[in-house]
PDB file of C-alpha atoms in Angstrom:
ATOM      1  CA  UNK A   3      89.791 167.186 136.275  1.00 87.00           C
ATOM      2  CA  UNK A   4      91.012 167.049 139.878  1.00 92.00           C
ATOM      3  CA  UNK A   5      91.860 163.545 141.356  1.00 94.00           C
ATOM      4  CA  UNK A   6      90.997 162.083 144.999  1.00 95.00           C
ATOM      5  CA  UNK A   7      94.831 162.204 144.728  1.00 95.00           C
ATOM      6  CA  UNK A   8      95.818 165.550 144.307  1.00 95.00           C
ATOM      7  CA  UNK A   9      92.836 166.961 146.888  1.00 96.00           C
ATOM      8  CA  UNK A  10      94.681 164.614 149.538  1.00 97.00           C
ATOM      9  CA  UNK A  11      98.175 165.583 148.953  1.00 96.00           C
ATOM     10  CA  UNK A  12      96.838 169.272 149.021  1.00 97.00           C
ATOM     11  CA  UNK A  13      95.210 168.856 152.154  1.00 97.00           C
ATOM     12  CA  UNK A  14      97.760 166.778 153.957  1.00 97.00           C
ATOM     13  CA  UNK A  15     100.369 169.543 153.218  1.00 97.00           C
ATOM     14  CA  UNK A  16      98.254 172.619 153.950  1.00 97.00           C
ATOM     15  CA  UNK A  17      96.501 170.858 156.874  1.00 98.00           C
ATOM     16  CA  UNK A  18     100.311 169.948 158.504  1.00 97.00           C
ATOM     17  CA  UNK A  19     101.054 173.587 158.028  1.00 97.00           C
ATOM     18  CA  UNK A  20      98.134 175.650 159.157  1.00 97.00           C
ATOM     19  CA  UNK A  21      99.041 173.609 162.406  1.00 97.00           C
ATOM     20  CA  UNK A  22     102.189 174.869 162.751  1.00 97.00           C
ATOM     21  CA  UNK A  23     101.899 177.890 161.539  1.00 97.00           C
ATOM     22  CA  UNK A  24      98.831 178.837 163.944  1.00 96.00           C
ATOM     23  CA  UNK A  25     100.712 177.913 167.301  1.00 97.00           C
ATOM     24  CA  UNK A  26     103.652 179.493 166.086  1.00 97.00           C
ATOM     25  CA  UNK A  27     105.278 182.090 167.830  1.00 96.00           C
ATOM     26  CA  UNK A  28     108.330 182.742 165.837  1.00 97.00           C
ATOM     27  CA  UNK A  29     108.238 185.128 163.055  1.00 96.00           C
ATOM     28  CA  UNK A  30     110.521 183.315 160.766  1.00 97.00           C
ATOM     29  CA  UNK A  31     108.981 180.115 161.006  1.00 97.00           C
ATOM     30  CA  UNK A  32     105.532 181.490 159.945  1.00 97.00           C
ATOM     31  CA  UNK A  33     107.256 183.050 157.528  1.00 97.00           C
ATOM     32  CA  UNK A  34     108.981 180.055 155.980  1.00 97.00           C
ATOM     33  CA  UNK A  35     105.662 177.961 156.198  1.00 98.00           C
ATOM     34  CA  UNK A  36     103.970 181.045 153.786  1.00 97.00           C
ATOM     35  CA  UNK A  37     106.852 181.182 151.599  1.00 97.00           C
ATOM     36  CA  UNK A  38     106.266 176.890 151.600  1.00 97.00           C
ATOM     37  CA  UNK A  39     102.850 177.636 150.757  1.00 97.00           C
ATOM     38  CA  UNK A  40     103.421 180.125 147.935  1.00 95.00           C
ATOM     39  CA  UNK A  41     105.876 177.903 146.225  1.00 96.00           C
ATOM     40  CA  UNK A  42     103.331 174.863 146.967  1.00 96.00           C
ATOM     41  CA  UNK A  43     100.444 176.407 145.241  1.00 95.00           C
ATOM     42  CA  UNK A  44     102.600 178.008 142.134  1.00 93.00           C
ATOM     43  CA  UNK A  45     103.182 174.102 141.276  1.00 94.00           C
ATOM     44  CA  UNK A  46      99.788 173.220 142.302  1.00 93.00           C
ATOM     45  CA  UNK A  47      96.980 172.014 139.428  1.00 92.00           C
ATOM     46  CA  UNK A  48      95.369 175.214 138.604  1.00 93.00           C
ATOM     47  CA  UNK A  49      91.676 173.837 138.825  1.00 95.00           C
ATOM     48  CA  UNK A  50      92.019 173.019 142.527  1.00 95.00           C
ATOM     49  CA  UNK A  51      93.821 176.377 143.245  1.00 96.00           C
ATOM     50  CA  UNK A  52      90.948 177.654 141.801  1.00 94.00           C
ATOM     51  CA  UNK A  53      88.223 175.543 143.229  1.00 94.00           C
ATOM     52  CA  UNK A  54      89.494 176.501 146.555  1.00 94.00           C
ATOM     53  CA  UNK A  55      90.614 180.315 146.248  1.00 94.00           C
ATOM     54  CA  UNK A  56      87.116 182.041 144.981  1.00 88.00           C
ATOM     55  CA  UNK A  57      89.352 183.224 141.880  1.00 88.00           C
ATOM     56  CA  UNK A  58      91.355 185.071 144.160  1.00 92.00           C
ATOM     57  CA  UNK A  59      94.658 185.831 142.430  1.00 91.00           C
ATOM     58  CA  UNK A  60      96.183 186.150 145.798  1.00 95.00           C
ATOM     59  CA  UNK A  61      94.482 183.743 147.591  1.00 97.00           C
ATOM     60  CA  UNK A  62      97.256 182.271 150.077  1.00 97.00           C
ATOM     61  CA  UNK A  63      99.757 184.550 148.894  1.00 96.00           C
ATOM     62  CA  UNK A  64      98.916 187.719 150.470  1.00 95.00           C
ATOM     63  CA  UNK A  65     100.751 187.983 154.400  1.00 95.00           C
ATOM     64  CA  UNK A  66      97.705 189.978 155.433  1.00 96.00           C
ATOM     65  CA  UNK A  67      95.309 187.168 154.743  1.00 96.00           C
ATOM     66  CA  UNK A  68      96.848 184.129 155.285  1.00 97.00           C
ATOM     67  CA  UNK A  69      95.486 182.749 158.473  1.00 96.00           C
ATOM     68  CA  UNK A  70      92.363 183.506 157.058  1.00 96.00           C
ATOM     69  CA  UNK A  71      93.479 181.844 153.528  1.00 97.00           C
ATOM     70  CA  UNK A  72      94.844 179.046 155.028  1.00 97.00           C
ATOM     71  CA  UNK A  73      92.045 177.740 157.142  1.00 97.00           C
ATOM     72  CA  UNK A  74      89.796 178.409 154.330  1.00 96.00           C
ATOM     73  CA  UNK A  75      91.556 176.132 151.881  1.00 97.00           C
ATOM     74  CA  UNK A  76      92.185 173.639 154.575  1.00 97.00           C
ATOM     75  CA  UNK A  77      87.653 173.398 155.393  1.00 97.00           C
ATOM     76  CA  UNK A  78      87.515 173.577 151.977  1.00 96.00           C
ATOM     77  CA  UNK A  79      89.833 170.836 150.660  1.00 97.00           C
ATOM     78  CA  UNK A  80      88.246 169.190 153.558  1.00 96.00           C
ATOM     79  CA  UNK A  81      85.130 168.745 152.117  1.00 96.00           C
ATOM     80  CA  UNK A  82      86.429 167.517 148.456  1.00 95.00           C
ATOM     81  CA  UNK A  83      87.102 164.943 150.191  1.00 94.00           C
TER      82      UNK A  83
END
């Protein structure tokens, strides 16, 4: 089951980052805010990862992707709400 709870801390987080990271212009601090991320979601309750990613294995862990990723989860989480 995901809570009201864990959809807002999820959103908060991502939502604060995908801020940052998108008017970044320094390598290493997008870099640190995807490394952030990866560690976020590996901790993060399975069902919403998956509610959110598609089933994507990957999904906001692949460098290629992530701007994409990110704003997706962000609209997503969004709307759980």
């Amino acid at each position: 089951m995901i809570t009201r709870d864990s959809i807002e801390t999820a959103y908060s987080f991502l939502h604060q980052k995908r801020n940052i990271y998108i008017h970044s212009t320094l390598d290493w601090q997008r870099d640190d805010i995807e490394l952030a991320i990866g560690s976020y979601v590996n901790d993060m309750s399975l069902e919403l990862y998956e509610a959110t990613s598609d089933g994507r294995a990957d999904f906001l862990r692949d460098h290629k992707r992530f701007t994409e990723d990110i704003t997706q989860a962000v609209e997503r989480l969004e709307n759980m709400l």
